[in-house]
mmCIF file of C-alpha atoms in Angstrom:
data_model
loop_
_atom_site.group_PDB
_atom_site.id
_atom_site.type_symbol
_atom_site.label_atom_id
_atom_site.label_comp_id
_atom_site.label_asym_id
_atom_site.label_seq_id
_atom_site.Cartn_x
_atom_site.Cartn_y
_atom_site.Cartn_z
ATOM 1 C CA GLU A 1 -17.493 56.781 10.195
ATOM 2 C CA ARG A 2 -13.764 56.058 10.570
ATOM 3 C CA ARG A 3 -14.444 54.052 13.743
ATOM 4 C CA LEU A 4 -17.111 51.997 11.972
ATOM 5 C CA LEU A 5 -14.698 51.301 9.124
ATOM 6 C CA GLU A 6 -12.029 50.188 11.628
ATOM 7 C CA VAL A 7 -14.500 47.819 13.317
ATOM 8 C CA ALA A 8 -15.578 46.399 9.941
ATOM 9 C CA SER A 9 -11.940 45.981 8.902
ATOM 10 C CA GLU A 10 -11.081 44.222 12.184
ATOM 11 C CA ARG A 11 -14.047 41.849 11.817
ATOM 12 C CA SER A 12 -13.017 41.094 8.242
ATOM 13 C CA ARG A 13 -9.452 40.408 9.373
ATOM 14 C CA CYS A 14 -10.647 38.084 12.173
ATOM 15 C CA GLY A 15 -12.930 36.264 9.725
ATOM 16 C CA THR A 16 -10.037 35.723 7.312
ATOM 17 C CA ILE A 17 -7.810 34.389 10.099
ATOM 18 C CA LEU A 18 -10.498 31.957 11.285
ATOM 19 C CA LYS A 19 -11.074 30.676 7.752
ATOM 20 C CA CYS A 20 -7.340 30.052 7.302
ATOM 21 C CA ILE A 21 -6.975 28.011 10.513
ATOM 22 C CA THR A 22 -6.646 24.341 9.594
ATOM 23 C CA ASP A 23 -8.067 23.148 12.928
ATOM 24 C CA GLY A 24 -11.834 23.025 13.169
ATOM 25 C CA LEU A 25 -13.410 25.810 15.256
ATOM 26 C CA LEU A 26 -16.888 26.219 16.782
ATOM 27 C CA VAL A 27 -18.141 28.975 19.067
ATOM 28 C CA ILE A 28 -21.303 28.195 21.050
ATOM 29 C CA ASN A 29 -23.275 30.653 23.205
ATOM 30 C CA ARG A 30 -25.118 29.995 26.499
ATOM 31 C CA GLU A 31 -28.283 29.074 24.620
ATOM 32 C CA LYS A 32 -26.337 26.295 22.865
ATOM 33 C CA LEU A 33 -26.468 28.015 19.532
ATOM 34 C CA VAL A 34 -23.490 27.766 17.163
ATOM 35 C CA VAL A 35 -22.664 31.430 16.525
ATOM 36 C CA LEU A 36 -19.348 30.996 14.705
ATOM 37 C CA ARG A 37 -17.653 28.234 12.711
ATOM 38 C CA ASN A 38 -14.754 28.090 10.291
ATOM 39 C CA ASN A 39 -14.367 26.222 7.003
ATOM 40 C CA ALA A 40 -12.185 23.456 8.433
ATOM 41 C CA VAL A 41 -14.861 22.144 10.789
ATOM 42 C CA ALA A 42 -17.225 21.410 7.880
ATOM 43 C CA ARG A 43 -14.772 18.811 6.495
ATOM 44 C CA PHE A 44 -15.439 16.384 9.336
ATOM 45 C CA LEU A 45 -18.754 17.781 10.685
ATOM 46 C CA PRO A 46 -20.892 18.248 7.549
ATOM 47 C CA LYS A 47 -23.859 19.310 9.693
ATOM 48 C CA ALA A 48 -21.800 22.336 10.786
ATOM 49 C CA SER A 49 -22.024 23.789 7.287
ATOM 50 C CA GLN A 50 -25.568 25.021 7.982
ATOM 51 C CA PRO A 51 -26.207 28.045 5.734
ATOM 52 C CA ASP A 52 -27.590 30.225 8.510
ATOM 53 C CA ILE A 53 -25.860 31.215 11.732
ATOM 54 C CA PRO A 54 -26.790 30.876 14.514
ATOM 55 C CA PHE A 55 -28.203 27.321 14.566
ATOM 56 C CA PRO A 56 -28.833 24.902 17.467
ATOM 57 C CA LEU A 57 -25.879 22.740 18.586
ATOM 58 C CA ALA A 58 -28.240 19.736 18.488
ATOM 59 C CA LYS A 59 -28.274 19.980 14.681
ATOM 60 C CA LEU A 60 -24.721 18.588 14.660
ATOM 61 C CA GLU A 61 -26.272 15.312 15.850
ATOM 62 C CA ASP A 62 -23.229 14.450 17.945
ATOM 63 C CA PRO A 63 -24.067 13.790 21.616
ATOM 64 C CA LYS A 64 -20.371 13.558 22.566
ATOM 65 C CA ILE A 65 -19.761 17.196 21.603
ATOM 66 C CA GLU A 66 -22.932 18.300 23.389
ATOM 67 C CA GLN A 67 -21.798 16.484 26.524
ATOM 68 C CA LEU A 68 -18.440 18.299 26.518
ATOM 69 C CA ILE A 69 -20.162 21.664 26.053
ATOM 70 C CA ASP A 70 -22.527 20.867 28.972
ATOM 71 C CA GLU A 71 -19.493 20.091 31.117
ATOM 72 C CA ILE A 72 -18.039 23.540 30.407
ATOM 73 C CA PHE A 73 -21.293 25.298 31.313
ATOM 74 C CA GLU A 74 -21.995 23.222 34.436
ATOM 75 C CA ASP A 75 -18.569 23.535 36.076
ATOM 76 C CA ASP A 76 -17.539 26.440 38.259
ATOM 77 C CA PRO A 77 -16.789 29.595 36.275
ATOM 78 C CA GLY A 78 -13.183 30.422 35.482
ATOM 79 C CA PRO A 79 -10.573 29.758 32.813
ATOM 80 C CA ARG A 80 -10.141 26.031 32.105
ATOM 81 C CA ILE A 81 -9.852 23.581 29.212
ATOM 82 C CA VAL A 82 -11.724 20.317 28.755
ATOM 83 C CA SER A 83 -9.808 17.967 26.440
ATOM 84 C CA GLN A 84 -10.926 14.668 24.997
ATOM 85 C CA GLU A 85 -10.201 12.425 22.027
ATOM 86 C CA LEU A 86 -13.206 11.958 19.757
ATOM 87 C CA ALA A 87 -13.642 9.678 16.758
ATOM 88 C CA LEU A 88 -15.500 11.564 14.031
ATOM 89 C CA GLY A 89 -16.052 9.506 10.910
ATOM 90 C CA GLU A 90 -12.793 7.763 9.998
ATOM 91 C CA SER A 91 -10.630 10.355 11.776
ATOM 92 C CA THR A 92 -9.636 10.962 15.388
ATOM 93 C CA PHE A 93 -9.566 14.470 16.874
ATOM 94 C CA MET A 94 -8.283 15.994 20.077
ATOM 95 C CA VAL A 95 -11.090 18.361 21.081
ATOM 96 C CA ASN A 96 -10.181 21.244 23.403
ATOM 97 C CA ILE A 97 -13.103 23.261 24.761
ATOM 98 C CA SER A 98 -12.722 26.462 26.776
ATOM 99 C CA PRO A 99 -15.320 28.855 28.235
ATOM 100 C CA VAL A 100 -15.629 32.399 26.908
ATOM 101 C CA ILE A 101 -15.168 34.571 30.026
ATOM 102 C CA GLU A 102 -16.631 38.086 29.984
ATOM 103 C CA PRO A 103 -14.866 40.980 31.809
ATOM 104 C CA LYS A 104 -17.296 40.609 34.736
ATOM 105 C CA GLY A 105 -16.397 36.899 35.091
ATOM 106 C CA GLU A 106 -19.534 35.480 33.517
ATOM 107 C CA THR A 107 -19.367 32.574 31.070
ATOM 108 C CA SER A 108 -21.065 33.703 27.875
ATOM 109 C CA GLY A 109 -20.230 30.699 25.728
ATOM 110 C CA ALA A 110 -17.609 28.149 24.757
ATOM 111 C CA VAL A 111 -14.948 27.716 22.086
ATOM 112 C CA ALA A 112 -14.272 24.209 20.721
ATOM 113 C CA VAL A 113 -11.078 23.538 18.743
ATOM 114 C CA PHE A 114 -10.780 20.228 16.812
ATOM 115 C CA HIS A 115 -7.200 19.108 16.098
ATOM 116 C CA ASP A 116 -6.786 16.117 13.766
ATOM 117 C CA ILE A 117 -4.544 13.486 15.408
ATOM 118 C CA THR A 118 -5.417 10.595 13.058
ATOM 119 C CA GLU A 119 -1.864 10.165 11.782
ATOM 120 C CA LEU A 120 -0.464 10.322 15.326
ATOM 121 C CA LYS A 121 -2.881 7.574 16.390
ATOM 122 C CA LYS A 122 -1.829 5.456 13.412
ATOM 123 C CA LEU A 123 1.808 5.986 14.352
ATOM 124 C CA GLU A 124 1.053 5.061 17.950
ATOM 125 C CA THR A 125 -0.733 1.881 16.814
ATOM 126 C CA ALA A 126 2.115 0.992 14.461
ATOM 127 C CA LYS A 127 4.636 1.521 17.254
ATOM 128 C CA SER A 128 2.689 -0.765 19.611
ATOM 129 C CA MET A 129 2.377 -3.411 16.891
ATOM 130 C CA PHE A 130 6.087 -3.076 16.142
ATOM 131 C CA VAL A 131 7.117 -3.556 19.780
ATOM 132 C CA SER A 132 4.771 -6.547 20.119
ATOM 133 C CA MET A 133 5.912 -8.206 16.881
ATOM 134 C CA VAL A 134 9.620 -7.640 17.467
ATOM 135 C CA ALA A 135 9.334 -8.937 21.030
ATOM 136 C CA HIS A 136 7.595 -12.069 19.717
ATOM 137 C CA GLU A 137 10.067 -12.557 16.878
ATOM 138 C CA LEU A 138 13.053 -12.138 19.212
ATOM 139 C CA LYS A 139 11.579 -14.405 21.873
ATOM 140 C CA SER A 140 11.186 -17.528 19.707
ATOM 141 C CA PRO A 141 14.761 -17.844 18.351
ATOM 142 C CA LEU A 142 16.238 -16.779 21.699
ATOM 143 C CA ALA A 143 14.256 -19.451 23.544
ATOM 144 C CA ALA A 144 15.254 -22.083 20.973
ATOM 145 C CA THR A 145 18.939 -21.105 21.134
ATOM 146 C CA GLU A 146 18.829 -21.169 24.932
ATOM 147 C CA GLY A 147 17.253 -24.632 24.831
ATOM 148 C CA TRP A 148 19.913 -26.066 22.516
ATOM 149 C CA LEU A 149 22.763 -24.540 24.537
ATOM 150 C CA ASN A 150 21.270 -25.832 27.814
ATOM 151 C CA LEU A 151 21.155 -29.255 26.227
ATOM 152 C CA LEU A 152 24.889 -29.034 25.563
ATOM 153 C CA LEU A 153 25.741 -27.659 29.007
ATOM 154 C CA SER A 154 23.621 -30.207 30.854
ATOM 155 C CA GLY A 155 25.640 -33.087 29.424
ATOM 156 C CA LEU A 156 22.506 -34.805 28.053
ATOM 157 C CA VAL A 157 24.050 -34.803 24.576
ATOM 158 C CA LYS A 158 26.136 -37.919 24.187
ATOM 159 C CA ASP A 159 29.811 -37.545 23.518
ATOM 160 C CA ASP A 160 29.107 -37.838 19.828
ATOM 161 C CA PRO A 161 30.577 -35.286 17.421
ATOM 162 C CA LYS A 162 27.564 -35.652 15.098
ATOM 163 C CA GLU A 163 25.037 -34.873 17.830
ATOM 164 C CA THR A 164 27.135 -32.010 19.136
ATOM 165 C CA LYS A 165 27.438 -30.588 15.615
ATOM 166 C CA HIS A 166 23.671 -30.916 15.114
ATOM 167 C CA VAL A 167 22.943 -28.920 18.290
ATOM 168 C CA ILE A 168 25.450 -26.228 17.332
ATOM 169 C CA GLU A 169 23.998 -25.999 13.809
ATOM 170 C CA ARG A 170 20.456 -25.561 15.142
ATOM 171 C CA SER A 171 21.684 -22.828 17.509
ATOM 172 C CA TYR A 172 23.515 -21.141 14.643
ATOM 173 C CA ILE A 173 20.370 -21.120 12.472
ATOM 174 C CA ARG A 174 18.396 -19.433 15.268
ATOM 175 C CA VAL A 175 21.132 -16.845 15.858
ATOM 176 C CA LYS A 176 21.224 -16.158 12.121
ATOM 177 C CA THR A 177 17.450 -15.560 12.205
ATOM 178 C CA LEU A 178 17.982 -13.002 14.960
ATOM 179 C CA ARG A 179 20.774 -11.319 13.036
ATOM 180 C CA ASN A 180 18.572 -11.068 9.913
ATOM 181 C CA LEU A 181 15.770 -9.515 11.954
ATOM 182 C CA VAL A 182 18.118 -6.914 13.426
ATOM 183 C CA ALA A 183 19.535 -6.224 9.951
ATOM 184 C CA GLU A 184 16.012 -5.626 8.577
ATOM 185 C CA LEU A 185 15.257 -3.187 11.372
ATOM 186 C CA LEU A 186 18.541 -1.329 10.839
ATOM 187 C CA ASN A 187 17.984 -1.149 7.070
ATOM 188 C CA ILE A 188 14.447 0.214 7.459
ATOM 189 C CA THR A 189 15.705 2.807 9.952
ATOM 190 C CA ALA A 190 18.587 3.791 7.667
ATOM 191 C CA ILE A 191 16.239 4.242 4.690
ATOM 192 C CA GLU A 192 13.774 6.260 6.816
ATOM 193 C CA THR A 193 16.526 8.597 8.037
ATOM 194 C CA GLY A 194 18.250 8.914 4.651
ATOM 195 C CA ASN A 195 21.412 7.173 5.833
ATOM 196 C CA PHE A 196 21.127 4.095 3.604
ATOM 197 C CA GLN A 197 23.877 3.828 0.999
ATOM 198 C CA LEU A 198 23.687 1.987 -2.302
ATOM 199 C CA HIS A 199 26.914 0.942 -4.044
ATOM 200 C CA ARG A 200 25.674 0.296 -7.569
ATOM 201 C CA SER A 201 27.742 -1.490 -10.175
ATOM 202 C CA ASN A 202 27.218 -3.926 -13.052
ATOM 203 C CA VAL A 203 25.608 -7.019 -11.502
ATOM 204 C CA GLU A 204 24.666 -10.254 -13.262
ATOM 205 C CA VAL A 205 21.115 -10.822 -11.999
ATOM 206 C CA ALA A 206 21.005 -14.501 -12.997
ATOM 207 C CA ALA A 207 23.984 -15.245 -10.730
ATOM 208 C CA ILE A 208 22.321 -13.511 -7.770
ATOM 209 C CA ALA A 209 19.098 -15.433 -8.448
ATOM 210 C CA ARG A 210 20.912 -18.793 -8.515
ATOM 211 C CA GLN A 211 22.659 -18.041 -5.226
ATOM 212 C CA ALA A 212 19.381 -17.017 -3.550
ATOM 213 C CA VAL A 213 17.585 -20.167 -4.761
ATOM 214 C CA GLU A 214 20.456 -22.391 -3.599
ATOM 215 C CA ALA A 215 20.560 -20.663 -0.202
ATOM 216 C CA ALA A 216 16.827 -21.272 0.296
ATOM 217 C CA GLY A 217 17.029 -24.915 -0.810
ATOM 218 C CA ASP A 218 17.245 -26.409 2.689
ATOM 219 C CA LYS A 219 14.387 -24.310 4.004
ATOM 220 C CA ALA A 220 12.192 -25.313 1.070
ATOM 221 C CA GLY A 221 13.264 -28.939 1.501
ATOM 222 C CA ASP A 222 12.109 -28.935 5.146
ATOM 223 C CA LYS A 223 8.555 -28.409 3.827
ATOM 224 C CA SER A 224 8.999 -30.651 0.764
ATOM 225 C CA ILE A 225 8.495 -27.593 -1.450
ATOM 226 C CA GLU A 226 9.714 -27.748 -5.043
ATOM 227 C CA LEU A 227 11.856 -24.640 -5.641
ATOM 228 C CA ALA A 228 13.053 -24.011 -9.202
ATOM 229 C CA LEU A 229 14.673 -21.240 -11.251
ATOM 230 C CA THR A 230 13.922 -20.694 -14.944
ATOM 231 C CA ASP A 231 15.234 -18.149 -17.436
ATOM 232 C CA ARG A 232 12.640 -17.165 -20.048
ATOM 233 C CA SER A 233 15.232 -15.380 -22.212
ATOM 234 C CA PRO A 234 18.547 -17.216 -21.632
ATOM 235 C CA GLU A 235 20.145 -15.694 -24.706
ATOM 236 C CA GLU A 236 19.999 -12.192 -23.180
ATOM 237 C CA THR A 237 22.653 -10.958 -20.746
ATOM 238 C CA LYS A 238 20.759 -9.612 -17.752
ATOM 239 C CA THR A 239 23.157 -7.090 -16.284
ATOM 240 C CA ALA A 240 21.654 -4.493 -13.962
ATOM 241 C CA LEU A 241 23.176 -1.413 -12.417
ATOM 242 C CA ALA A 242 22.466 -2.428 -8.845
ATOM 243 C CA ASP A 243 23.773 -2.874 -5.334
ATOM 244 C CA GLU A 244 24.670 -6.572 -5.149
ATOM 245 C CA GLU A 245 23.899 -6.881 -1.433
ATOM 246 C CA ALA A 246 20.555 -5.115 -1.794
ATOM 247 C CA LEU A 247 19.611 -7.264 -4.804
ATOM 248 C CA THR A 248 20.467 -10.411 -2.832
ATOM 249 C CA LEU A 249 18.270 -9.139 -0.004
ATOM 250 C CA ILE A 250 15.352 -8.574 -2.419
ATOM 251 C CA PHE A 251 15.603 -12.120 -3.814
ATOM 252 C CA SER A 252 16.052 -13.706 -0.382
ATOM 253 C CA ASN A 253 13.083 -11.903 1.163
ATOM 254 C CA LEU A 254 10.718 -12.743 -1.701
ATOM 255 C CA ILE A 255 11.733 -16.431 -1.735
ATOM 256 C CA ASP A 256 11.631 -16.741 2.076
ATOM 257 C CA ASN A 257 8.204 -15.110 2.072
ATOM 258 C CA ALA A 258 6.956 -17.570 -0.552
ATOM 259 C CA ILE A 259 8.254 -20.523 1.479
ATOM 260 C CA LYS A 260 6.559 -19.242 4.648
ATOM 261 C CA TYR A 261 3.140 -18.962 3.015
ATOM 262 C CA THR A 262 3.310 -22.095 0.871
ATOM 263 C CA PRO A 263 2.007 -25.276 2.511
ATOM 264 C CA GLN A 264 3.799 -28.616 2.700
ATOM 265 C CA GLY A 265 4.502 -30.127 -0.727
ATOM 266 C CA GLY A 266 3.889 -26.858 -2.601
ATOM 267 C CA LYS A 267 5.735 -25.339 -5.522
ATOM 268 C CA ILE A 268 7.716 -22.104 -5.978
ATOM 269 C CA MET A 269 8.963 -20.896 -9.348
ATOM 270 C CA VAL A 270 11.530 -18.086 -9.747
ATOM 271 C CA GLN A 271 11.543 -16.725 -13.297
ATOM 272 C CA LEU A 272 13.986 -14.339 -14.980
ATOM 273 C CA ALA A 273 13.388 -12.342 -18.150
ATOM 274 C CA GLN A 274 14.503 -9.252 -20.002
ATOM 275 C CA ASN A 275 11.593 -6.876 -20.453
ATOM 276 C CA GLY A 276 12.442 -3.767 -22.472
ATOM 277 C CA MET A 277 14.676 -1.545 -20.369
ATOM 278 C CA TYR A 278 14.268 -3.806 -17.332
ATOM 279 C CA VAL A 279 15.550 -7.059 -15.975
ATOM 280 C CA SER A 280 12.454 -8.635 -14.493
ATOM 281 C CA PHE A 281 12.195 -11.512 -12.060
ATOM 282 C CA SER A 282 9.141 -13.009 -10.466
ATOM 283 C CA VAL A 283 8.577 -15.352 -7.524
ATOM 284 C CA LYS A 284 5.441 -17.437 -8.025
ATOM 285 C CA ASP A 285 4.133 -19.752 -5.308
ATOM 286 C CA SER A 286 1.240 -22.159 -4.807
ATOM 287 C CA GLY A 287 0.573 -20.787 -1.334
ATOM 288 C CA ILE A 288 -2.464 -19.599 0.580
ATOM 289 C CA GLY A 289 -2.819 -16.427 -1.500
ATOM 290 C CA ILE A 290 -3.891 -12.917 -0.527
ATOM 291 C CA LYS A 291 -7.351 -11.347 -0.619
ATOM 292 C CA ALA A 292 -7.867 -8.347 -2.913
ATOM 293 C CA GLU A 293 -8.472 -5.957 0.007
ATOM 294 C CA ASP A 294 -5.131 -6.955 1.579
ATOM 295 C CA LEU A 295 -3.044 -6.920 -1.593
ATOM 296 C CA ASN A 296 -2.432 -3.149 -1.592
ATOM 297 C CA LYS A 297 -1.393 -3.213 2.074
ATOM 298 C CA VAL A 298 1.213 -6.001 2.028
ATOM 299 C CA PHE A 299 4.024 -3.497 1.320
ATOM 300 C CA ASN A 300 3.121 -1.360 4.356
ATOM 301 C CA GLU A 301 5.481 -1.504 7.318
ATOM 302 C CA PHE A 302 4.409 -3.885 10.107
ATOM 303 C CA TYR A 303 1.328 -4.958 8.150
ATOM 304 C CA ARG A 304 0.501 -8.642 8.511
ATOM 305 C CA ILE A 305 -2.544 -10.471 7.214
ATOM 306 C CA LYS A 306 -4.412 -12.003 10.136
ATOM 307 C CA ASN A 307 -6.590 -15.054 9.527
ATOM 308 C CA GLU A 308 -6.768 -18.726 10.418
ATOM 309 C CA ASP A 309 -4.151 -19.564 7.749
ATOM 310 C CA THR A 310 -1.504 -17.132 9.028
ATOM 311 C CA VAL A 311 -1.947 -17.352 12.794
ATOM 312 C CA ASP A 312 1.016 -19.733 13.234
ATOM 313 C CA ILE A 313 3.299 -18.116 10.644
ATOM 314 C CA PRO A 314 5.982 -15.899 12.258
ATOM 315 C CA GLY A 315 6.920 -12.502 10.849
ATOM 316 C CA THR A 316 7.310 -8.801 11.616
ATOM 317 C CA GLY A 317 5.652 -7.334 8.526
ATOM 318 C CA LEU A 318 8.953 -5.676 7.554
ATOM 319 C CA GLY A 319 10.226 -7.966 4.783
ATOM 320 C CA LEU A 320 8.034 -6.821 1.889
ATOM 321 C CA SER A 321 8.226 -3.205 3.019
ATOM 322 C CA LEU A 322 12.029 -3.399 2.894
ATOM 323 C CA VAL A 323 11.903 -5.064 -0.538
ATOM 324 C CA LYS A 324 9.699 -2.268 -1.918
ATOM 325 C CA ARG A 325 12.013 0.421 -0.527
ATOM 326 C CA LEU A 326 15.088 -1.244 -2.030
ATOM 327 C CA VAL A 327 13.421 -1.688 -5.426
ATOM 328 C CA GLU A 328 12.366 1.976 -5.479
ATOM 329 C CA LEU A 329 15.896 3.083 -4.535
ATOM 330 C CA HIS A 330 17.013 1.320 -7.734
ATOM 331 C CA GLN A 331 14.354 3.239 -9.735
ATOM 332 C CA GLY A 332 12.641 -0.102 -10.230
ATOM 333 C CA GLN A 333 9.081 -1.388 -9.935
ATOM 334 C CA ILE A 334 7.376 -4.078 -7.866
ATOM 335 C CA GLU A 335 3.860 -5.464 -8.102
ATOM 336 C CA ALA A 336 1.879 -8.296 -6.526
ATOM 337 C CA GLN A 337 -0.863 -10.501 -7.929
ATOM 338 C CA SER A 338 -2.695 -13.141 -5.961
ATOM 339 C CA THR A 339 -5.675 -15.465 -5.827
ATOM 340 C CA PRO A 340 -6.753 -16.762 -2.393
ATOM 341 C CA GLY A 341 -6.204 -20.498 -2.123
ATOM 342 C CA THR A 342 -4.166 -20.628 -5.348
ATOM 343 C CA GLY A 343 -1.005 -18.613 -4.765
ATOM 344 C CA SER A 344 0.773 -15.310 -5.315
ATOM 345 C CA VAL A 345 3.212 -13.765 -7.790
ATOM 346 C CA PHE A 346 5.594 -10.957 -6.849
ATOM 347 C CA THR A 347 7.294 -9.327 -9.833
ATOM 348 C CA VAL A 348 10.291 -6.985 -9.626
ATOM 349 C CA ARG A 349 11.771 -4.914 -12.467
ATOM 350 C CA ILE A 350 15.249 -3.411 -12.148
ATOM 351 C CA PRO A 351 16.682 -1.127 -14.887
ATOM 352 C CA LEU A 352 19.282 -2.711 -17.144
ATOM 353 C CA SER A 353 22.833 -1.513 -16.856
#
């Protein structure tokens, strides 16, 4: 009786352990019957939650799993592991299947363990996209700078101070673009690793806004875009407790983004207001707009909308992500509204001093 109680206790303990394992688990015998499963496997293989055990493996209705099990049974006996990535629903799993070897060396079944690697695959995809985008973004300004400098070195530029200055200015603009890209990458990395420092003090938001609009004037002018700043509550002093450099970066990124996605002859309006406990500012453009399904993703790192309107617009997908991080570090809020073909509005709220 004591022995039977020990066996029952051991089985109960094993059952509890299997239920607590977060990886999916299936045990299949030689007759291809599922003789054991844990709770985790039912999350991504609903057919595995059959009420009665055993049940035929075919009831899972997944030929890829059946094929892996066949491979285990057909190969030469002995300890081994068959591993393969499988897409099940919207998730990706690394499936490891091993034979169950009896003391006499016979294979009596197989154990399949399903480990969810969806997030790792997303990270891998993001990394590949990041390398591709950064390489592209670095290549264009580098090639342009090299071209301008070769023009100077070749002597093709006439001995005219104005022409020489023009070439140097164009090279400087391209180098500045590179520096901004590197700065974005360093800032994102610093925020991710917790090494980003904010030096918050009383900052006059209207002054920062004016500087950002003035700095973007030439870029807007190149596309004949009307860029204007309005203050909806000029009588209020809009002083925020903020990092001046970070606030400048927020304004610059939002305005630059609006210029990039606004066609020739468009209009961009930067508006300031005091809204309760916040200083709010919005950047409204008459650009190509964003579809509803893309609107919630525009703040994701490396995310870029891909369609016929954006194919020739450069970018890394880091600007809006950095803006969102900086706003949140200030305990502020950011939201986006858009209508395809009409334009977009990005609104930021920073707490008053």
